[in-house]
Amino acid sequence: AGAEVCLSGVIGRHPGNAAARRNRAQLLLLQGQFKQGWIDFDYRFQTGTREHYPIDTLWRGEPIGDKKLLIHFEQGLGDTVMFSRFLPHVQALCGELIFKCQPTLINLLRQSFPNIESVAEGDAPGDFDVHLPLLSLGERLGLDESNLLGDHPYLVATSRASLPDSGRLRVGLAWAGNPHHKKDATRSIAWEQFATLTGLDNIDYICLQVEPRAEDCRGSGVISLGDQLSDCAATAAVIEQLDLVITVDTAVAHLAGALGKPTWVLVSTVPDWRWQLNRADSPWYPTVKLYRQRTGEEGWPSTLERVKHDLAKRLA
């Protein structure tokens, strides 16, 4: 509350202060105040977020029923997965839609949205009339908790992975995100800590971690799938066959949630805005349960203990 008062005071005196706007956007979205949050969030392009296309072709919300719209990713894999749910809705608003995404997502998005033209980064999208960065859909569509489309799975795994068939509970694990993320130190967990979740009988633990941290669990009894996790479509095929996914705040959380898989996500005391505050569920993904690091907690021991306790109860 104090931060919001401070930032709003700065913006009141300097309405064009992009840094204050972006910081307030994070704060408002964290609190579920979507309307003003999305407006402020558009200032991100003045504070370091790269805009890929000329501003004169930016879609500003005008009717585009006869236009060819290019929507392009702008941030991480999780953001792309999270906002891809709105592509069919946007397709109905324009004459033609092209979606540009990260290469590792191209197969999954093409099989999940076969009627939408998806191209990978590095491939030319062809001609278009107007464009929009993906996360700007928040403001353009007027997204709030009533229309986040979180009531059903929207990604589809069409292939089948090769997993052990022991009859035991299959639990997928991911303990680290992109090491280059500026908040990686607060969202990723050292394997030595995360490993406290393993060791329960009647569970096959499946590694969903990709390089460079995939080797952390070598020799621990966690099942490594090697090159089966070659892209997001392959990872989705694995997740589809699991009973539960336990993960930190990384792309795996979004993949599992978008597939409708029961997913437990460990989030830090001050989480990314999409996980909001003081709730154990998520309006974005109905099958996600949040385990929040408690204020003042040093590391993750008590959070992991709560997860392990609930995992043991699931076996009972």
Coordinates of C-alpha atoms in Angstrom, one line a residue:
A1 CA 0.0 0.0 0.0
G2 CA 2.8 2.4 0.8
A3 CA 4.6 1.7 -2.5
E4 CA 1.4 2.3 -4.4
V5 CA 0.9 5.7 -2.7
C6 CA 4.5 6.6 -3.4
L7 CA 4.4 5.6 -7.1
S8 CA 1.0 7.3 -7.6
G9 CA 2.4 10.5 -6.1
V10 CA 5.3 10.4 -8.6
I11 CA 3.0 9.7 -11.5
G12 CA 0.6 12.5 -10.4
R13 CA 3.5 15.0 -10.6
H14 CA 5.1 13.4 -13.7
P15 CA 2.5 11.4 -15.7
G16 CA 5.0 10.3 -18.3
N17 CA 7.5 8.8 -15.8
A18 CA 7.9 5.4 -17.5
A19 CA 9.8 3.8 -14.7
A20 CA 7.2 4.7 -12.1
R21 CA 4.4 3.5 -14.5
R22 CA 6.0 0.2 -15.1
N23 CA 6.7 -0.3 -11.4
R24 CA 3.1 0.6 -10.5
A25 CA 1.9 -1.8 -13.2
Q26 CA 3.7 -4.7 -11.5
L27 CA 2.2 -3.7 -8.2
L28 CA -1.3 -3.3 -9.4
L29 CA -1.3 -6.5 -11.4
L30 CA 0.1 -8.3 -8.3
Q31 CA -3.0 -7.1 -6.4
G32 CA -5.4 -8.0 -9.2
Q33 CA -6.1 -4.4 -10.1
F34 CA -6.1 -5.2 -13.8
K35 CA -7.6 -2.1 -15.5
Q36 CA -5.0 0.5 -14.5
G37 CA -2.3 -2.2 -14.3
W38 CA -2.5 -3.0 -18.0
I39 CA -2.5 0.7 -18.9
D40 CA 0.6 1.3 -16.9
F41 CA 2.2 -1.9 -18.2
D42 CA 2.3 -0.5 -21.7
Y43 CA 5.1 1.8 -20.5
R44 CA 7.4 -1.2 -20.4
F45 CA 8.6 -0.3 -23.9
Q46 CA 10.1 2.9 -22.5
T47 CA 12.1 1.1 -19.8
G48 CA 14.0 -1.6 -21.6
T49 CA 11.5 -4.1 -23.1
R50 CA 12.3 -4.3 -26.8
E51 CA 9.6 -3.5 -29.3
H52 CA 10.2 -5.6 -32.5
Y53 CA 8.2 -3.6 -35.0
P54 CA 7.6 0.0 -36.0
I55 CA 5.2 1.9 -33.8
D56 CA 3.2 3.2 -36.8
T57 CA 1.8 -0.3 -37.4
L58 CA 0.9 -0.9 -33.8
W59 CA -2.7 -2.1 -33.3
R60 CA -4.3 0.4 -30.8
G61 CA -7.7 -1.3 -30.5
E62 CA -9.4 0.0 -33.6
P63 CA -11.5 -2.4 -35.7
I64 CA -9.3 -4.7 -37.7
G65 CA -11.9 -7.0 -39.3
D66 CA -10.3 -6.6 -42.7
K67 CA -6.7 -6.4 -41.5
K68 CA -3.9 -8.9 -41.2
L69 CA -2.6 -8.9 -37.6
L70 CA 0.8 -10.1 -36.4
I71 CA 1.0 -10.9 -32.7
H72 CA 4.6 -11.6 -31.5
F73 CA 6.1 -12.9 -28.3
E74 CA 8.1 -10.4 -26.3
Q75 CA 9.3 -12.0 -23.1
G76 CA 9.8 -15.5 -21.7
L77 CA 8.3 -18.9 -22.5
G78 CA 5.9 -18.8 -19.6
D79 CA 4.5 -15.5 -20.8
T80 CA 3.9 -16.9 -24.3
V81 CA 2.2 -20.0 -23.0
M82 CA 0.1 -18.0 -20.6
F83 CA -1.2 -15.5 -23.2
S84 CA -1.5 -17.9 -26.1
R85 CA -5.0 -18.8 -24.7
F86 CA -6.3 -15.6 -26.2
L87 CA -5.2 -16.3 -29.8
P88 CA -8.6 -17.8 -30.9
H89 CA -10.4 -14.9 -29.5
V90 CA -8.2 -12.4 -31.3
Q91 CA -8.5 -14.4 -34.5
A92 CA -12.2 -13.6 -34.5
L93 CA -11.5 -9.9 -34.3
C94 CA -9.2 -9.6 -37.4
G95 CA -9.2 -10.6 -41.0
E96 CA -6.1 -12.8 -40.6
L97 CA -3.8 -13.7 -37.7
I98 CA -0.2 -14.6 -37.6
F99 CA 1.5 -15.5 -34.3
K100 CA 5.3 -15.3 -33.9
C101 CA 6.7 -17.4 -31.1
Q102 CA 9.9 -18.9 -29.7
P103 CA 11.2 -21.9 -31.8
T104 CA 10.8 -24.4 -28.9
L105 CA 7.1 -23.6 -28.8
I106 CA 6.3 -23.8 -32.5
N107 CA 5.3 -27.5 -32.6
L108 CA 3.1 -27.3 -29.5
L109 CA 1.3 -24.1 -30.7
R110 CA 0.7 -25.5 -34.2
Q111 CA -0.9 -28.7 -32.8
S112 CA -2.9 -26.8 -30.2
F113 CA -4.1 -24.0 -32.5
P114 CA -4.1 -25.7 -36.0
N115 CA -6.3 -22.9 -37.5
I116 CA -3.8 -20.2 -36.6
E117 CA -0.7 -19.5 -38.6
S118 CA 2.3 -19.8 -36.2
V119 CA 5.8 -18.9 -37.2
A120 CA 9.0 -19.3 -35.2
E121 CA 11.4 -16.5 -34.3
G122 CA 13.9 -16.1 -37.2
D123 CA 11.3 -17.0 -39.8
A124 CA 9.8 -14.1 -41.8
P125 CA 6.2 -13.6 -40.8
G126 CA 5.3 -12.2 -44.3
D127 CA 3.3 -9.0 -44.8
F128 CA 0.9 -7.7 -42.2
D129 CA -1.1 -4.6 -41.6
V130 CA -0.9 -4.2 -37.9
H131 CA 1.1 -5.8 -35.1
L132 CA 0.8 -6.2 -31.3
P133 CA 3.3 -7.4 -28.6
L134 CA 1.6 -10.5 -27.0
L135 CA 1.3 -9.1 -23.5
S136 CA -0.4 -6.0 -24.7
L137 CA -3.5 -8.1 -25.2
G138 CA -4.1 -7.5 -21.5
E139 CA -5.1 -3.8 -22.2
R140 CA -6.5 -4.4 -25.7
L141 CA -8.9 -7.1 -24.5
G142 CA -9.7 -5.5 -21.2
L143 CA -8.6 -8.6 -19.3
D144 CA -9.6 -9.0 -15.7
E145 CA -10.4 -11.9 -13.4
S146 CA -13.8 -12.4 -15.2
N147 CA -12.3 -13.2 -18.6
L148 CA -8.9 -14.8 -18.2
L149 CA -10.2 -18.0 -19.9
G150 CA -8.7 -20.1 -17.0
D151 CA -11.6 -22.5 -16.8
H152 CA -10.4 -25.1 -19.3
P153 CA -7.1 -26.5 -20.8
Y154 CA -6.1 -24.9 -24.0
L155 CA -2.9 -26.7 -25.0
V156 CA -2.9 -30.1 -26.6
A157 CA -0.2 -32.9 -26.4
T158 CA -0.7 -35.0 -29.5
S159 CA 2.2 -37.4 -29.1
R160 CA 2.9 -40.0 -26.4
A161 CA 6.1 -40.0 -24.4
S162 CA 7.9 -43.2 -23.3
L163 CA 7.6 -43.4 -19.4
P164 CA 8.1 -46.2 -16.9
D165 CA 4.9 -48.1 -16.3
S166 CA 5.3 -49.2 -12.7
G167 CA 1.8 -48.4 -11.6
R168 CA 3.1 -45.9 -9.0
L169 CA 2.2 -42.2 -8.8
R170 CA 4.1 -40.2 -11.5
V171 CA 5.3 -36.8 -10.2
G172 CA 7.2 -34.4 -12.5
L173 CA 9.8 -32.1 -10.9
A174 CA 11.3 -28.8 -12.0
W175 CA 13.4 -26.8 -9.6
A176 CA 15.0 -24.1 -11.7
G177 CA 14.2 -21.5 -14.3
N178 CA 16.2 -19.6 -16.8
P179 CA 19.5 -18.8 -15.1
H180 CA 19.7 -15.4 -16.9
H181 CA 16.3 -14.2 -15.5
K182 CA 16.9 -11.2 -13.3
K183 CA 14.9 -12.8 -10.5
D184 CA 16.3 -16.3 -10.8
A185 CA 17.9 -16.2 -7.4
T186 CA 14.6 -15.8 -5.7
R187 CA 12.5 -18.3 -7.8
S188 CA 14.9 -21.2 -8.5
I189 CA 15.7 -23.6 -5.7
A190 CA 19.0 -25.5 -5.3
W191 CA 18.6 -29.2 -6.0
E192 CA 20.0 -30.1 -2.6
Q193 CA 17.0 -28.3 -1.0
F194 CA 14.4 -29.4 -3.6
A195 CA 15.5 -33.0 -3.3
T196 CA 13.8 -33.2 0.2
L197 CA 10.6 -33.8 -1.8
T198 CA 11.9 -37.1 -3.1
G199 CA 12.3 -40.4 -1.3
L200 CA 8.6 -41.2 -0.7
D201 CA 7.6 -44.7 -1.5
N202 CA 5.2 -45.5 -4.3
I203 CA 6.2 -42.5 -6.4
D204 CA 8.1 -42.4 -9.7
Y205 CA 9.8 -38.9 -9.7
I206 CA 10.3 -37.7 -13.3
C207 CA 12.8 -34.9 -14.1
L208 CA 11.2 -32.1 -16.2
Q209 CA 14.3 -29.9 -15.8
V210 CA 16.2 -28.9 -18.9
E211 CA 19.8 -27.8 -19.3
P212 CA 21.8 -26.5 -17.6
R213 CA 20.3 -27.8 -14.4
A214 CA 19.0 -31.1 -15.6
E215 CA 22.2 -32.9 -14.4
D216 CA 21.6 -31.7 -10.8
C217 CA 19.6 -34.8 -9.9
R218 CA 22.0 -37.4 -11.4
G219 CA 22.3 -40.4 -9.1
S220 CA 19.3 -39.4 -6.9
G221 CA 16.8 -41.9 -8.2
V222 CA 14.9 -39.3 -10.1
I223 CA 14.1 -40.6 -13.6
S224 CA 15.8 -38.7 -16.4
L225 CA 14.2 -38.6 -19.8
G226 CA 17.2 -37.3 -21.6
D227 CA 16.5 -36.1 -25.1
Q228 CA 12.7 -36.7 -24.7
L229 CA 12.4 -33.1 -23.5
S230 CA 13.6 -31.8 -26.9
D231 CA 11.0 -29.0 -27.2
C232 CA 7.8 -27.8 -25.5
A233 CA 5.7 -30.2 -27.4
A234 CA 7.8 -33.1 -26.2
T235 CA 7.7 -31.8 -22.6
A236 CA 3.9 -31.4 -22.9
A237 CA 3.7 -35.1 -24.0
V238 CA 5.5 -36.1 -20.8
I239 CA 3.4 -33.9 -18.6
E240 CA 0.2 -35.2 -20.1
Q241 CA 1.1 -38.7 -18.7
L242 CA 1.9 -37.5 -15.2
D243 CA -0.3 -37.5 -12.2
L244 CA 1.1 -34.3 -10.7
V245 CA 3.7 -31.6 -11.4
I246 CA 5.7 -29.9 -8.7
T247 CA 7.7 -26.9 -10.0
V248 CA 9.1 -23.5 -9.2
D249 CA 7.9 -20.4 -11.1
T250 CA 9.1 -21.3 -14.6
A251 CA 7.7 -22.3 -18.0
V252 CA 6.9 -25.8 -16.7
A253 CA 4.3 -24.3 -14.4
H254 CA 2.6 -22.7 -17.3
L255 CA 2.8 -25.7 -19.6
A256 CA 1.3 -28.0 -16.9
G257 CA -1.4 -25.4 -16.1
A258 CA -2.3 -24.9 -19.7
L259 CA -2.7 -28.7 -20.2
G260 CA -5.0 -28.9 -17.2
K261 CA -2.6 -31.0 -15.1
P262 CA -2.6 -30.8 -11.3
T263 CA 0.3 -28.6 -10.6
W264 CA 1.9 -27.4 -7.4
V265 CA 4.0 -24.2 -7.8
L266 CA 6.4 -22.8 -5.3
V267 CA 6.5 -19.0 -5.4
S268 CA 8.7 -16.6 -3.5
T269 CA 7.5 -14.1 -0.8
V270 CA 7.3 -11.4 -3.4
P271 CA 6.2 -13.3 -6.5
D272 CA 5.8 -12.4 -10.1
W273 CA 2.7 -10.4 -10.6
R274 CA 0.7 -13.2 -12.2
W275 CA 0.6 -15.3 -9.0
Q276 CA -0.9 -12.3 -7.0
L277 CA -0.9 -12.3 -3.2
N278 CA -2.6 -14.1 -0.3
R279 CA -4.1 -16.9 -2.3
A280 CA -3.4 -20.6 -2.9
D281 CA -5.1 -20.8 -6.3
S282 CA -4.7 -19.0 -9.6
P283 CA -7.4 -17.4 -11.8
W284 CA -5.2 -18.2 -14.8
Y285 CA -5.0 -22.0 -14.1
P286 CA -7.7 -23.8 -12.2
T287 CA -5.5 -26.9 -11.6
V288 CA -2.7 -24.9 -10.0
K289 CA -2.1 -24.8 -6.3
L290 CA 0.4 -22.2 -4.9
Y291 CA 2.8 -22.8 -2.1
R292 CA 4.1 -19.5 -0.9
Q293 CA 7.4 -18.8 0.7
R294 CA 6.5 -17.2 4.0
T295 CA 7.6 -13.7 4.9
G296 CA 10.9 -13.9 6.7
E297 CA 11.6 -17.4 5.7
E298 CA 15.3 -18.1 5.1
G299 CA 15.4 -20.2 1.9
W300 CA 12.7 -22.8 1.2
P301 CA 12.8 -25.4 4.0
S302 CA 9.3 -24.8 5.5
T303 CA 7.7 -24.4 2.1
L304 CA 9.2 -27.6 0.9
E305 CA 8.1 -29.3 4.1
R306 CA 4.5 -28.3 3.5
V307 CA 4.7 -29.6 -0.1
K308 CA 6.2 -32.9 1.1
H309 CA 3.5 -33.3 3.8
D310 CA 0.7 -32.8 1.2
L311 CA 2.4 -35.2 -1.2
A312 CA 2.6 -37.9 1.5
K313 CA -1.2 -37.3 2.2
R314 CA -1.9 -37.8 -1.5
L315 CA -0.4 -41.3 -1.1
A316 CA -2.5 -42.2 1.9

